[in-house]
PDB file of C-alpha atoms in Angstrom:
ATOM      1  CA  MET A   1      -4.335 -30.219  10.961  1.00  0.00           C
ATOM      2  CA  THR A   2      -7.076 -32.016  12.812  1.00  0.00           C
ATOM      3  CA  GLY A   3      -7.054 -31.079  16.441  1.00  0.00           C
ATOM      4  CA  TRP A   4      -5.185 -27.994  15.950  1.00  0.00           C
ATOM      5  CA  LEU A   5      -6.347 -24.546  16.541  1.00  0.00           C
ATOM      6  CA  LEU A   6      -4.408 -21.683  14.986  1.00  0.00           C
ATOM      7  CA  LEU A   7      -4.869 -18.405  16.712  1.00  0.00           C
ATOM      8  CA  LEU A   8      -3.243 -15.347  14.997  1.00  0.00           C
ATOM      9  CA  LEU A   9      -1.588 -12.940  17.343  1.00  0.00           C
ATOM     10  CA  LEU A  10      -1.614  -9.466  15.984  1.00  0.00           C
ATOM     11  CA  VAL A  11       1.981  -8.172  16.249  1.00  0.00           C
ATOM     12  CA  PRO A  12       2.465  -4.643  15.335  1.00  0.00           C
ATOM     13  CA  SER A  13       5.100  -4.116  12.479  1.00  0.00           C
ATOM     14  CA  ALA A  14       6.035  -1.447  10.112  1.00  0.00           C
ATOM     15  CA  LEU A  15       4.244  -3.131   7.197  1.00  0.00           C
ATOM     16  CA  GLY A  16       1.124  -4.443   8.966  1.00  0.00           C
ATOM     17  CA  ASP A  17       0.091  -7.596  10.995  1.00  0.00           C
ATOM     18  CA  ALA A  18       1.416 -11.170  10.489  1.00  0.00           C
ATOM     19  CA  PRO A  19       0.068 -12.724   7.379  1.00  0.00           C
ATOM     20  CA  ARG A  20      -1.926 -16.043   7.422  1.00  0.00           C
ATOM     21  CA  LEU A  21       0.016 -18.994   8.618  1.00  0.00           C
ATOM     22  CA  GLN A  22      -0.732 -22.220   6.572  1.00  0.00           C
ATOM     23  CA  PHE A  23      -0.095 -25.921   7.278  1.00  0.00           C
ATOM     24  CA  ASP A  24       0.683 -28.438   4.348  1.00  0.00           C
ATOM     25  CA  GLU A  25       0.068 -32.003   3.736  1.00  0.00           C
ATOM     26  CA  ASP A  26       3.759 -32.566   4.457  1.00  0.00           C
ATOM     27  CA  GLY A  27       3.652 -31.401   7.956  1.00  0.00           C
ATOM     28  CA  TRP A  28       5.089 -27.883   7.477  1.00  0.00           C
ATOM     29  CA  TRP A  29       4.070 -24.370   8.295  1.00  0.00           C
ATOM     30  CA  GLY A  30       4.249 -22.207   5.507  1.00  0.00           C
ATOM     31  CA  VAL A  31       3.674 -18.434   5.096  1.00  0.00           C
ATOM     32  CA  ALA A  32       3.478 -16.154   1.951  1.00  0.00           C
ATOM     33  CA  LEU A  33       5.332 -12.759   1.674  1.00  0.00           C
ATOM     34  CA  PRO A  34       2.428 -10.301   1.372  1.00  0.00           C
ATOM     35  CA  LEU A  35       2.139  -8.152  -1.576  1.00  0.00           C
ATOM     36  CA  GLU A  36       1.945  -5.236   0.694  1.00  0.00           C
ATOM     37  CA  LEU A  37       5.702  -6.066   1.714  1.00  0.00           C
ATOM     38  CA  LEU A  38       6.707  -6.416  -1.941  1.00  0.00           C
ATOM     39  CA  GLN A  39       5.207  -3.064  -2.896  1.00  0.00           C
ATOM     40  CA  ASP A  40       6.546  -1.104  -0.079  1.00  0.00           C
ATOM     41  CA  ALA A  41       8.285   1.848  -1.552  1.00  0.00           C
ATOM     42  CA  SER A  42      11.945   1.043  -0.357  1.00  0.00           C
ATOM     43  CA  VAL A  43      11.482  -2.531  -1.087  1.00  0.00           C
ATOM     44  CA  ARG A  44      10.059  -2.076  -4.691  1.00  0.00           C
ATOM     45  CA  LYS A  45      12.920   0.255  -5.514  1.00  0.00           C
ATOM     46  CA  LYS A  46      15.395  -2.491  -4.709  1.00  0.00           C
ATOM     47  CA  LEU A  47      13.444  -5.171  -6.438  1.00  0.00           C
ATOM     48  CA  TYR A  48      13.551  -3.226  -9.731  1.00  0.00           C
ATOM     49  CA  SER A  49      17.171  -2.300  -9.409  1.00  0.00           C
ATOM     50  CA  GLY A  50      18.471  -5.266 -11.400  1.00  0.00           C
ATOM     51  CA  LEU A  51      20.520  -6.543  -8.466  1.00  0.00           C
ATOM     52  CA  THR A  52      19.374  -9.458  -6.097  1.00  0.00           C
ATOM     53  CA  THR A  53      17.252  -8.866  -3.070  1.00  0.00           C
ATOM     54  CA  THR A  54      17.260 -11.504  -0.576  1.00  0.00           C
ATOM     55  CA  PHE A  55      14.316 -12.261   1.829  1.00  0.00           C
ATOM     56  CA  GLU A  56      15.675 -14.261   4.806  1.00  0.00           C
ATOM     57  CA  LEU A  57      13.225 -15.880   7.166  1.00  0.00           C
ATOM     58  CA  GLU A  58      14.338 -17.075  10.449  1.00  0.00           C
ATOM     59  CA  ALA A  59      11.615 -19.134  12.481  1.00  0.00           C
ATOM     60  CA  GLN A  60      11.771 -20.425  15.946  1.00  0.00           C
ATOM     61  CA  PHE A  61       9.266 -21.998  18.301  1.00  0.00           C
ATOM     62  CA  LYS A  62       9.026 -20.450  21.734  1.00  0.00           C
ATOM     63  CA  PRO A  63       9.486 -21.040  24.691  1.00  0.00           C
ATOM     64  CA  ASP A  64      10.475 -24.800  24.329  1.00  0.00           C
ATOM     65  CA  HIS A  65      12.864 -24.940  21.408  1.00  0.00           C
ATOM     66  CA  GLU A  66      16.026 -23.378  20.680  1.00  0.00           C
ATOM     67  CA  ARG A  67      16.568 -24.578  17.130  1.00  0.00           C
ATOM     68  CA  LYS A  68      16.000 -22.090  14.496  1.00  0.00           C
ATOM     69  CA  TYR A  69      14.845 -22.932  10.917  1.00  0.00           C
ATOM     70  CA  TYR A  70      15.660 -20.882   7.861  1.00  0.00           C
ATOM     71  CA  ALA A  71      13.979 -20.067   4.434  1.00  0.00           C
ATOM     72  CA  MET A  72      15.180 -17.820   1.756  1.00  0.00           C
ATOM     73  CA  MET A  73      13.816 -16.115  -1.328  1.00  0.00           C
ATOM     74  CA  GLN A  74      15.916 -14.122  -3.798  1.00  0.00           C
ATOM     75  CA  ILE A  75      14.309 -11.975  -6.431  1.00  0.00           C
ATOM     76  CA  ARG A  76      16.139 -10.271  -9.308  1.00  0.00           C
ATOM     77  CA  TYR A  77      14.383  -8.297 -12.065  1.00  0.00           C
ATOM     78  CA  GLU A  78      15.653  -9.038 -15.543  1.00  0.00           C
ATOM     79  CA  ILE A  79      15.492  -5.401 -17.025  1.00  0.00           C
ATOM     80  CA  TRP A  80      15.655  -6.471 -20.793  1.00  0.00           C
ATOM     81  CA  ASP A  81      13.199  -9.292 -20.437  1.00  0.00           C
ATOM     82  CA  GLU A  82      10.947  -7.425 -17.868  1.00  0.00           C
ATOM     83  CA  VAL A  83      10.621 -10.506 -15.641  1.00  0.00           C
ATOM     84  CA  PHE A  84      11.338 -11.418 -12.132  1.00  0.00           C
ATOM     85  CA  MET A  85      13.710 -14.211 -11.517  1.00  0.00           C
ATOM     86  CA  ILE A  86      12.811 -16.017  -8.155  1.00  0.00           C
ATOM     87  CA  ASN A  87      15.261 -18.440  -6.407  1.00  0.00           C
ATOM     88  CA  ARG A  88      13.842 -20.038  -3.201  1.00  0.00           C
ATOM     89  CA  LEU A  89      15.026 -22.473  -0.608  1.00  0.00           C
ATOM     90  CA  ASP A  90      12.510 -23.625   2.138  1.00  0.00           C
ATOM     91  CA  ALA A  91      13.201 -24.751   5.660  1.00  0.00           C
ATOM     92  CA  GLY A  92      12.117 -28.281   4.388  1.00  0.00           C
ATOM     93  CA  GLY A  93      14.954 -28.373   1.910  1.00  0.00           C
ATOM     94  CA  ARG A  94      12.829 -27.512  -1.195  1.00  0.00           C
ATOM     95  CA  VAL A  95      14.771 -25.610  -3.798  1.00  0.00           C
ATOM     96  CA  GLY A  96      13.502 -24.060  -6.885  1.00  0.00           C
ATOM     97  CA  THR A  97      13.815 -21.351  -9.568  1.00  0.00           C
ATOM     98  CA  TYR A  98      10.854 -19.569 -11.055  1.00  0.00           C
ATOM     99  CA  ARG A  99      10.163 -16.531 -13.230  1.00  0.00           C
ATOM    100  CA  PHE A 100       7.078 -14.211 -13.152  1.00  0.00           C
ATOM    101  CA  SER A 101       5.933 -11.047 -15.060  1.00  0.00           C
ATOM    102  CA  SER A 102       5.055  -8.966 -11.953  1.00  0.00           C
ATOM    103  CA  LEU A 103       5.068  -8.709  -8.294  1.00  0.00           C
ATOM    104  CA  GLU A 104       1.392  -9.307  -8.294  1.00  0.00           C
ATOM    105  CA  GLU A 105       1.959 -12.698 -10.067  1.00  0.00           C
ATOM    106  CA  THR A 106       4.740 -13.370  -7.655  1.00  0.00           C
ATOM    107  CA  ALA A 107       2.475 -12.854  -4.523  1.00  0.00           C
ATOM    108  CA  ALA A 108      -0.374 -14.787  -5.949  1.00  0.00           C
ATOM    109  CA  TRP A 109       1.951 -17.760  -6.678  1.00  0.00           C
ATOM    110  CA  LEU A 110       3.290 -17.701  -2.977  1.00  0.00           C
ATOM    111  CA  GLN A 111      -0.302 -17.642  -1.722  1.00  0.00           C
ATOM    112  CA  LYS A 112      -0.698 -20.940  -3.426  1.00  0.00           C
ATOM    113  CA  ASP A 113       2.629 -22.358  -2.578  1.00  0.00           C
ATOM    114  CA  PRO A 114       3.962 -20.558   0.594  1.00  0.00           C
ATOM    115  CA  LEU A 115       7.430 -20.726   1.805  1.00  0.00           C
ATOM    116  CA  ARG A 116       7.912 -23.496   4.427  1.00  0.00           C
ATOM    117  CA  ILE A 117       9.364 -21.992   7.591  1.00  0.00           C
ATOM    118  CA  ALA A 118       9.095 -24.726  10.378  1.00  0.00           C
ATOM    119  CA  PRO A 119       7.779 -28.202  10.867  1.00  0.00           C
ATOM    120  CA  ARG A 120       4.910 -29.055  12.953  1.00  0.00           C
ATOM    121  CA  ALA A 121       5.635 -28.603  16.777  1.00  0.00           C
ATOM    122  CA  GLY A 122       4.779 -31.073  19.626  1.00  0.00           C
ATOM    123  CA  PRO A 123       1.239 -31.030  21.344  1.00  0.00           C
ATOM    124  CA  ALA A 124       2.125 -28.327  23.837  1.00  0.00           C
ATOM    125  CA  ALA A 125       1.178 -24.776  23.073  1.00  0.00           C
ATOM    126  CA  GLN A 126       3.768 -22.877  21.142  1.00  0.00           C
ATOM    127  CA  ASN A 127       4.509 -19.488  19.754  1.00  0.00           C
ATOM    128  CA  LEU A 128       5.983 -19.491  16.308  1.00  0.00           C
ATOM    129  CA  ILE A 129       8.052 -16.459  15.833  1.00  0.00           C
ATOM    130  CA  CYS A 130       9.483 -15.478  12.349  1.00  0.00           C
ATOM    131  CA  ARG A 131      11.858 -12.621  11.645  1.00  0.00           C
ATOM    132  CA  VAL A 132      12.198 -11.483   7.981  1.00  0.00           C
ATOM    133  CA  ARG A 133      15.047  -9.506   6.865  1.00  0.00           C
ATOM    134  CA  LEU A 134      15.310  -7.839   3.372  1.00  0.00           C
ATOM    135  CA  ILE A 135      18.977  -7.881   2.245  1.00  0.00           C
ATOM    136  CA  PRO A 136      20.516  -6.125  -0.944  1.00  0.00           C
ATOM    137  CA  PHE A 137      23.096  -8.378  -2.617  1.00  0.00           C
ATOM    138  CA  SER A 138      25.999  -7.069  -4.854  1.00  0.00           C
ATOM    139  CA  ARG A 139      26.381  -8.425  -8.296  1.00  0.00           C
ATOM    140  CA  GLY A 140      29.078 -10.752  -7.131  1.00  0.00           C
ATOM    141  CA  GLU A 141      26.926 -12.124  -4.279  1.00  0.00           C
ATOM    142  CA  GLY A 142      24.067 -12.629  -6.646  1.00  0.00           C
ATOM    143  CA  ARG A 143      26.097 -14.529  -9.083  1.00  0.00           C
ATOM    144  CA  VAL A 144      27.272 -16.788  -6.320  1.00  0.00           C
ATOM    145  CA  ALA A 145      23.653 -17.513  -5.291  1.00  0.00           C
ATOM    146  CA  GLU A 146      22.649 -18.203  -8.988  1.00  0.00           C
ATOM    147  CA  ASP A 147      25.614 -20.496  -9.375  1.00  0.00           C
ATOM    148  CA  TRP A 148      24.566 -22.607  -6.277  1.00  0.00           C
ATOM    149  CA  PHE A 149      20.911 -22.761  -7.504  1.00  0.00           C
ATOM    150  CA  ALA A 150      21.928 -23.658 -10.890  1.00  0.00           C
ATOM    151  CA  LYS A 151      24.298 -26.433  -9.790  1.00  0.00           C
ATOM    152  CA  VAL A 152      21.706 -27.953  -7.520  1.00  0.00           C
ATOM    153  CA  LEU A 153      19.000 -27.756 -10.093  1.00  0.00           C
ATOM    154  CA  ARG A 154      21.272 -28.729 -12.971  1.00  0.00           C
ATOM    155  CA  VAL A 155      19.960 -25.714 -15.144  1.00  0.00           C
ATOM    156  CA  PRO A 156      22.279 -25.282 -18.087  1.00  0.00           C
ATOM    157  CA  ASP A 157      23.705 -21.762 -18.601  1.00  0.00           C
ATOM    158  CA  ALA A 158      21.500 -20.348 -15.946  1.00  0.00           C
ATOM    159  CA  VAL A 159      24.335 -18.505 -14.429  1.00  0.00           C
ATOM    160  CA  THR A 160      25.534 -16.905 -17.684  1.00  0.00           C
ATOM    161  CA  THR A 161      22.144 -16.136 -19.119  1.00  0.00           C
ATOM    162  CA  GLY A 162      20.156 -15.614 -16.114  1.00  0.00           C
ATOM    163  CA  GLN A 163      17.311 -17.335 -17.709  1.00  0.00           C
ATOM    164  CA  THR A 164      15.466 -20.781 -17.241  1.00  0.00           C
ATOM    165  CA  ASP A 165      13.091 -22.455 -19.738  1.00  0.00           C
ATOM    166  CA  SER A 166      10.782 -23.163 -16.948  1.00  0.00           C
ATOM    167  CA  SER A 167      10.298 -23.468 -13.295  1.00  0.00           C
ATOM    168  CA  ARG A 168      12.261 -26.031 -11.719  1.00  0.00           C
ATOM    169  CA  GLU A 169      12.391 -27.371  -8.219  1.00  0.00           C
ATOM    170  CA  ARG A 170      13.487 -30.368  -6.158  1.00  0.00           C
ATOM    171  CA  VAL A 171      13.855 -31.371  -2.377  1.00  0.00           C
ATOM    172  CA  LEU A 172      17.357 -31.703  -1.273  1.00  0.00           C
ATOM    173  CA  ASP A 173      18.585 -34.930   0.505  1.00  0.00           C
ATOM    174  CA  GLU A 174      20.398 -34.894   3.801  1.00  0.00           C
ATOM    175  CA  SER A 175      23.745 -34.763   1.987  1.00  0.00           C
ATOM    176  CA  GLN A 176      22.689 -31.686   0.268  1.00  0.00           C
ATOM    177  CA  ASP A 177      21.625 -29.558   3.278  1.00  0.00           C
ATOM    178  CA  GLY A 178      20.522 -26.251   2.238  1.00  0.00           C
ATOM    179  CA  GLY A 179      22.112 -24.638   5.270  1.00  0.00           C
ATOM    180  CA  GLY A 180      25.330 -24.469   3.415  1.00  0.00           C
ATOM    181  CA  ILE A 181      23.982 -21.628   1.061  1.00  0.00           C
ATOM    182  CA  PHE A 182      23.028 -19.640   4.212  1.00  0.00           C
ATOM    183  CA  GLU A 183      26.469 -19.897   5.678  1.00  0.00           C
ATOM    184  CA  VAL A 184      27.899 -18.959   2.389  1.00  0.00           C
ATOM    185  CA  LEU A 185      25.683 -16.116   1.448  1.00  0.00           C
ATOM    186  CA  MET A 186      24.303 -14.680   4.727  1.00  0.00           C
ATOM    187  CA  SER A 187      27.681 -14.850   6.821  1.00  0.00           C
ATOM    188  CA  LYS A 188      28.515 -11.371   5.831  1.00  0.00           C
ATOM    189  CA  SER A 189      24.861 -10.161   5.949  1.00  0.00           C
ATOM    190  CA  ILE A 190      24.905  -9.478   9.619  1.00  0.00           C
ATOM    191  CA  ARG A 191      27.266  -6.511   9.145  1.00  0.00           C
ATOM    192  CA  ARG A 192      25.154  -5.137   6.071  1.00  0.00           C
ATOM    193  CA  LYS A 193      22.450  -2.710   6.642  1.00  0.00           C
ATOM    194  CA  THR A 194      19.089  -4.345   5.826  1.00  0.00           C
ATOM    195  CA  ILE A 195      16.356  -2.735   3.731  1.00  0.00           C
ATOM    196  CA  ARG A 196      13.687  -3.835   6.168  1.00  0.00           C
ATOM    197  CA  THR A 197      13.238  -6.126   9.097  1.00  0.00           C
ATOM    198  CA  VAL A 198       9.782  -7.490  10.006  1.00  0.00           C
ATOM    199  CA  ARG A 199       8.661  -9.716  13.066  1.00  0.00           C
ATOM    200  CA  TRP A 200       5.786 -11.890  12.802  1.00  0.00           C
ATOM    201  CA  GLN A 201       4.338 -14.017  15.576  1.00  0.00           C
ATOM    202  CA  TRP A 202       1.545 -16.649  15.768  1.00  0.00           C
ATOM    203  CA  ARG A 203      -0.008 -18.721  18.617  1.00  0.00           C
ATOM    204  CA  LEU A 204      -0.129 -22.533  17.966  1.00  0.00           C
ATOM    205  CA  ASP A 205      -2.519 -24.429  20.384  1.00  0.00           C
ATOM    206  CA  GLY A 206      -1.931 -28.120  20.135  1.00  0.00           C
ATOM    207  CA  GLY A 207      -4.659 -30.666  20.630  1.00  0.00           C
ATOM    208  CA  GLY A 208      -2.624 -33.822  20.153  1.00  0.00           C
TER     209      GLY A 208
END
């Protein structure tokens, strides 16, 4: 990150200002969903419903780039086991399944391993804008999502049991472009009422 100065622009939103943007060793900008967002009353109610709640992140550099990058995290609470099952797909193609005992534990994990939302831009100054949509899934849509993650990660019986023996992750190659899951799962979400929409913005000043 040498030569880069990250200036955080405070953008008003219903749930506070933009969280800290992080730059990792593989050249990706990442962000952690803040605990404040996960514990919002309307969000928390959905997260504990037993159905799948999807966080869709759409990132784009402005004003020079038209390409959009997508990341996704799905949370489903297993009522009988009292654990949160997490599926995530980063913009860089990293896919994984995880389980945590609480929202606090989930938020702490994300701080250490944030969602990758966009690659490093060019040397010119850029605005990085990220829109986060919280979308409730039906049981059928949740099963489709779990089926896809289980297939990619080769987790036996994950679809039928909803459980994994440990956290699993991998990085997709070009032939397994994660964009397909967005097309399948998110194509109908435009017409569905979202739980919450948040917009974050950061200023990136490139120094070469």
